[in-house]
Amino acid sequence: MEKLRLGINIDHVATLRNARGGATPDPVRAALAAEEAGADGITAHLREDRRHIRDADMEAIRQAISIPLNFEMAATDEMARIALQTKPHAVCLVPERREERTTEGGLEVAADQTRLAHYIAPLRDAGARISLFVAADPAQIEAASHVGAQVVELHVGPYCDAVDEGRADDAAAELKRVTAAAAQAHDLGLEVHAGHGLSYTSVAPIAALPQVMELNIGHFLMGEALFRGLPGAISEMRRLMDQARAAAV
């Protein structure tokens, strides 16, 4: 089984910066610290309302780091222009509503296949690896395989919420859905990633899935960094991921 990669989302370093204005804490510094601590990639979501990451952050992060940059964004013309200018390693298309606190669900791919196929094509032609953030839903995964994506990132938030809230039966049911989705995506030739809400408590069963090649984690690790420091928070997550992977083998 291949080593599981860890992508670190640094959005909420920018959230803290923007709460007061000014230049600190610096998302670029966080990205470099995550890289030094062993992250395999950096994820940043440039939202339409710029509530955390800003345009200049994307370019500065891309230039500063030597590991891949995963550019999370809505499938809009504005974001396509910025992505083509920034030239990140990967683009992850996510749904976005301005009133939401965080991404609340997976991308609707099945009902939007023609538009997404045309939207994705120039990004792929420019060299970006295209990922779609989708629910663990067979129809969405099937559609993702038809529109030109190379990767699906499974939305594991419902599973993580059930674990965090002590709803064991619901957690088991959600894990079963994620397990089936990972197998389906892999069989369709898609690389499988997972993210949204993963914590030290919930990560092991997802890390143990053999089809999952990468986890993207942000909010939880930024919170833990207040107490452990960012290197310590990342190191503990890496330990738990590697331990679960080894046990699965």
Short mmCIF file of C-alpha atoms in Angstrom, two decimals, residues 12-249:
data_model
loop_
_atom_site.label_atom_id
_atom_site.label_comp_id
_atom_site.label_asym_id
_atom_site.label_seq_id
_atom_site.Cartn_x
_atom_site.Cartn_y
_atom_site.Cartn_z
CA HIS A 12 -7.63 29.85 8.73
CA VAL A 13 -4.25 31.41 9.28
CA ALA A 14 -5.56 34.03 6.85
CA THR A 15 -8.88 34.11 8.75
CA LEU A 16 -6.99 35.12 11.90
CA ARG A 17 -4.95 37.70 9.99
CA ASN A 18 -8.05 39.23 8.44
CA ALA A 19 -9.87 39.44 11.77
CA ARG A 20 -7.65 42.33 12.78
CA GLY A 21 -6.14 43.44 9.49
CA GLY A 22 -2.47 43.86 8.82
CA ALA A 23 -0.04 41.21 7.67
CA THR A 24 0.14 38.71 10.55
CA PRO A 25 -0.15 35.82 10.96
CA ASP A 26 1.22 35.23 7.48
CA PRO A 27 -0.25 32.30 5.49
CA VAL A 28 3.02 31.97 3.58
CA ARG A 29 4.91 31.44 6.82
CA ALA A 30 2.34 28.81 7.82
CA ALA A 31 2.74 27.05 4.48
CA LEU A 32 6.51 26.95 4.86
CA ALA A 33 6.21 25.70 8.45
CA ALA A 34 3.85 22.95 7.30
CA GLU A 35 6.26 21.95 4.56
CA GLU A 36 9.14 21.80 7.03
CA ALA A 37 7.00 19.68 9.38
CA GLY A 38 6.45 17.08 6.67
CA ALA A 39 3.34 18.14 4.77
CA ASP A 40 3.14 16.71 1.26
CA GLY A 41 1.13 19.62 -0.12
CA ILE A 42 -0.53 22.91 0.75
CA THR A 43 -4.21 23.61 0.13
CA ALA A 44 -5.69 27.10 -0.02
CA HIS A 45 -9.27 28.09 -0.90
CA LEU A 46 -9.65 31.42 -2.65
CA ARG A 47 -13.29 32.21 -1.98
CA GLU A 48 -15.30 34.63 -4.06
CA ASP A 49 -15.76 36.92 -1.04
CA ARG A 50 -12.05 36.67 -0.07
CA ARG A 51 -12.99 36.00 3.55
CA HIS A 52 -9.62 34.42 4.28
CA ILE A 53 -7.12 33.69 1.48
CA ARG A 54 -6.54 36.60 -0.89
CA ASP A 55 -5.31 36.72 -4.47
CA ALA A 56 -1.83 37.84 -3.47
CA ASP A 57 -1.60 34.96 -0.98
CA MET A 58 -2.06 32.38 -3.74
CA GLU A 59 0.81 33.71 -5.81
CA ALA A 60 3.06 34.21 -2.79
CA ILE A 61 2.42 30.67 -1.50
CA ARG A 62 3.04 29.12 -4.91
CA GLN A 63 6.36 30.91 -5.23
CA ALA A 64 7.49 30.16 -1.66
CA ILE A 65 6.85 26.43 -1.31
CA SER A 66 8.56 23.51 -3.04
CA ILE A 67 5.69 21.05 -2.45
CA PRO A 68 2.48 21.04 -4.54
CA LEU A 69 -0.13 23.79 -4.17
CA ASN A 70 -3.76 22.67 -4.31
CA PHE A 71 -5.97 25.62 -5.33
CA GLU A 72 -9.50 25.13 -3.98
CA MET A 73 -12.07 27.24 -5.81
CA ALA A 74 -15.58 27.53 -7.13
CA ALA A 75 -16.12 26.78 -10.82
CA THR A 76 -16.46 30.42 -11.89
CA ASP A 77 -14.90 32.35 -14.77
CA GLU A 78 -13.05 34.61 -12.32
CA MET A 79 -11.43 31.69 -10.52
CA ALA A 80 -10.47 30.01 -13.79
CA ARG A 81 -8.61 33.17 -14.84
CA ILE A 82 -6.77 33.33 -11.52
CA ALA A 83 -5.88 29.62 -11.61
CA LEU A 84 -4.52 29.93 -15.15
CA GLN A 85 -2.35 32.83 -13.99
CA THR A 86 -1.21 31.14 -10.77
CA LYS A 87 -0.53 27.74 -12.35
CA PRO A 88 -0.94 25.58 -9.21
CA HIS A 89 -0.10 21.89 -9.19
CA ALA A 90 -3.76 21.02 -8.63
CA VAL A 91 -7.18 22.64 -8.79
CA CYS A 92 -9.95 21.30 -6.55
CA LEU A 93 -13.44 22.46 -7.54
CA VAL A 94 -15.78 22.90 -4.58
CA PRO A 95 -19.32 24.23 -4.15
CA GLU A 96 -19.53 27.65 -2.59
CA ARG A 97 -22.28 29.74 -1.01
CA ARG A 98 -21.44 33.13 0.47
CA GLU A 99 -23.62 32.61 3.55
CA GLU A 100 -22.00 29.31 4.55
CA ARG A 101 -19.39 29.20 7.32
CA THR A 102 -17.48 26.40 5.59
CA THR A 103 -18.06 24.14 2.60
CA GLU A 104 -21.26 22.33 3.48
CA GLY A 105 -21.60 19.64 0.83
CA GLY A 106 -20.09 18.07 -2.24
CA LEU A 107 -20.05 19.53 -5.73
CA GLU A 108 -23.10 18.79 -7.91
CA VAL A 109 -21.41 17.05 -10.83
CA ALA A 110 -24.12 14.74 -12.17
CA ALA A 111 -26.52 17.56 -13.08
CA ASP A 112 -23.78 19.85 -14.45
CA GLN A 113 -21.59 17.55 -16.53
CA THR A 114 -21.52 19.50 -19.80
CA ARG A 115 -20.55 22.81 -18.19
CA LEU A 116 -17.97 21.23 -15.91
CA ALA A 117 -16.36 19.29 -18.76
CA HIS A 118 -15.89 22.52 -20.73
CA TYR A 119 -14.72 24.36 -17.62
CA ILE A 120 -12.14 21.74 -16.70
CA ALA A 121 -10.59 21.32 -20.16
CA PRO A 122 -8.47 24.52 -20.28
CA LEU A 123 -7.28 24.01 -16.72
CA ARG A 124 -6.11 20.50 -17.58
CA ASP A 125 -4.53 21.75 -20.78
CA ALA A 126 -2.56 24.26 -18.68
CA GLY A 127 -1.13 21.39 -16.61
CA ALA A 128 -3.31 21.51 -13.49
CA ARG A 129 -4.39 18.24 -11.93
CA ILE A 130 -8.17 18.48 -11.52
CA SER A 131 -9.94 17.29 -8.40
CA LEU A 132 -13.66 17.44 -7.62
CA PHE A 133 -14.85 17.63 -4.01
CA VAL A 134 -17.84 15.30 -3.96
CA ALA A 135 -20.13 13.52 -1.55
CA ALA A 136 -19.70 9.77 -1.13
CA ASP A 137 -22.48 9.32 -3.67
CA PRO A 138 -22.26 6.82 -6.55
CA ALA A 139 -23.94 9.16 -9.07
CA GLN A 140 -21.54 12.03 -8.33
CA ILE A 141 -18.49 9.80 -8.55
CA GLU A 142 -19.67 8.26 -11.82
CA ALA A 143 -20.21 11.74 -13.24
CA ALA A 144 -16.77 12.87 -12.08
CA SER A 145 -15.22 10.13 -14.16
CA HIS A 146 -16.90 11.57 -17.30
CA VAL A 147 -16.03 15.26 -17.05
CA GLY A 148 -12.23 15.13 -17.14
CA ALA A 149 -11.29 15.06 -13.47
CA GLN A 150 -8.29 12.98 -12.46
CA VAL A 151 -9.10 13.03 -8.73
CA VAL A 152 -12.12 12.99 -6.45
CA GLU A 153 -11.84 14.27 -2.90
CA LEU A 154 -14.50 12.55 -0.83
CA HIS A 155 -16.44 14.75 1.58
CA VAL A 156 -16.11 12.85 4.86
CA GLY A 157 -17.74 15.55 6.98
CA PRO A 158 -20.88 13.52 7.84
CA TYR A 159 -18.68 10.66 9.10
CA CYS A 160 -16.47 13.04 11.12
CA ASP A 161 -19.48 14.79 12.64
CA ALA A 162 -20.94 11.47 13.73
CA VAL A 163 -17.65 10.47 15.36
CA ASP A 164 -17.27 13.81 17.12
CA GLU A 165 -20.85 13.66 18.43
CA GLY A 166 -20.58 10.07 19.66
CA ARG A 167 -23.17 8.71 17.21
CA ALA A 168 -21.53 5.32 16.70
CA ASP A 169 -24.21 3.78 14.46
CA ASP A 170 -24.27 6.83 12.20
CA ALA A 171 -20.47 6.88 12.06
CA ALA A 172 -20.41 3.23 11.01
CA ALA A 173 -23.01 3.86 8.31
CA GLU A 174 -21.14 6.90 6.97
CA LEU A 175 -17.84 5.02 7.00
CA LYS A 176 -19.48 2.25 4.97
CA ARG A 177 -20.59 4.85 2.39
CA VAL A 178 -17.11 6.36 2.20
CA THR A 179 -15.53 2.91 1.86
CA ALA A 180 -17.82 2.03 -1.05
CA ALA A 181 -17.23 5.42 -2.69
CA ALA A 182 -13.46 5.06 -2.47
CA ALA A 183 -13.63 1.63 -4.09
CA GLN A 184 -15.94 2.89 -6.85
CA ALA A 185 -13.76 5.89 -7.65
CA HIS A 186 -10.63 3.76 -7.75
CA ASP A 187 -12.29 1.26 -10.08
CA LEU A 188 -13.22 4.14 -12.40
CA GLY A 189 -9.58 5.19 -12.62
CA LEU A 190 -9.85 8.23 -10.34
CA GLU A 191 -7.29 8.98 -7.66
CA VAL A 192 -9.03 9.17 -4.29
CA HIS A 193 -8.49 11.86 -1.67
CA ALA A 194 -10.55 12.61 1.44
CA GLY A 195 -11.15 15.65 3.61
CA HIS A 196 -13.41 17.95 5.63
CA GLY A 197 -13.56 17.64 9.40
CA LEU A 198 -10.87 15.02 10.00
CA SER A 199 -9.37 15.02 13.49
CA TYR A 200 -7.14 12.82 15.61
CA THR A 201 -10.26 10.92 16.68
CA SER A 202 -11.72 10.29 13.23
CA VAL A 203 -8.71 9.97 10.95
CA ALA A 204 -7.65 6.33 11.42
CA PRO A 205 -10.50 4.50 9.59
CA ILE A 206 -10.21 6.86 6.61
CA ALA A 207 -6.41 6.59 6.54
CA ALA A 208 -6.75 2.80 6.51
CA LEU A 209 -8.74 2.74 3.25
CA PRO A 210 -6.31 1.39 0.64
CA GLN A 211 -7.71 3.47 -2.23
CA VAL A 212 -7.24 6.79 -0.42
CA MET A 213 -3.99 8.43 -1.47
CA GLU A 214 -4.25 11.82 0.25
CA LEU A 215 -5.95 13.51 3.18
CA ASN A 216 -6.51 17.27 3.23
CA ILE A 217 -6.88 18.71 6.73
CA GLY A 218 -7.04 22.31 7.84
CA HIS A 219 -9.31 23.69 10.55
CA PHE A 220 -8.61 20.99 13.14
CA LEU A 221 -4.84 21.25 12.75
CA MET A 222 -4.88 25.05 12.89
CA GLY A 223 -6.77 24.75 16.19
CA GLU A 224 -4.35 22.16 17.56
CA ALA A 225 -1.45 24.37 16.53
CA LEU A 226 -2.50 26.88 19.19
CA PHE A 227 -1.58 24.31 21.83
CA ARG A 228 1.04 22.05 20.23
CA GLY A 229 2.56 24.40 17.66
CA LEU A 230 2.03 23.68 13.97
CA PRO A 231 4.92 21.18 13.63
CA GLY A 232 3.67 19.22 16.66
CA ALA A 233 0.09 19.19 15.43
CA ILE A 234 1.13 17.96 11.98
CA SER A 235 3.53 15.37 13.40
CA GLU A 236 0.81 13.82 15.55
CA MET A 237 -1.59 13.65 12.60
CA ARG A 238 1.11 12.05 10.48
CA ARG A 239 1.80 9.51 13.22
CA LEU A 240 -1.85 8.51 13.44
CA MET A 241 -2.19 8.29 9.65
CA ASP A 242 0.92 6.15 9.29
CA GLN A 243 -0.10 3.94 12.19
CA ALA A 244 -3.53 3.29 10.66
CA ARG A 245 -2.00 2.62 7.25
CA ALA A 246 0.49 0.14 8.70
CA ALA A 247 -2.22 -1.66 10.67
CA ALA A 248 -4.34 -1.99 7.54
CA VAL A 249 -1.46 -3.62 5.68
#
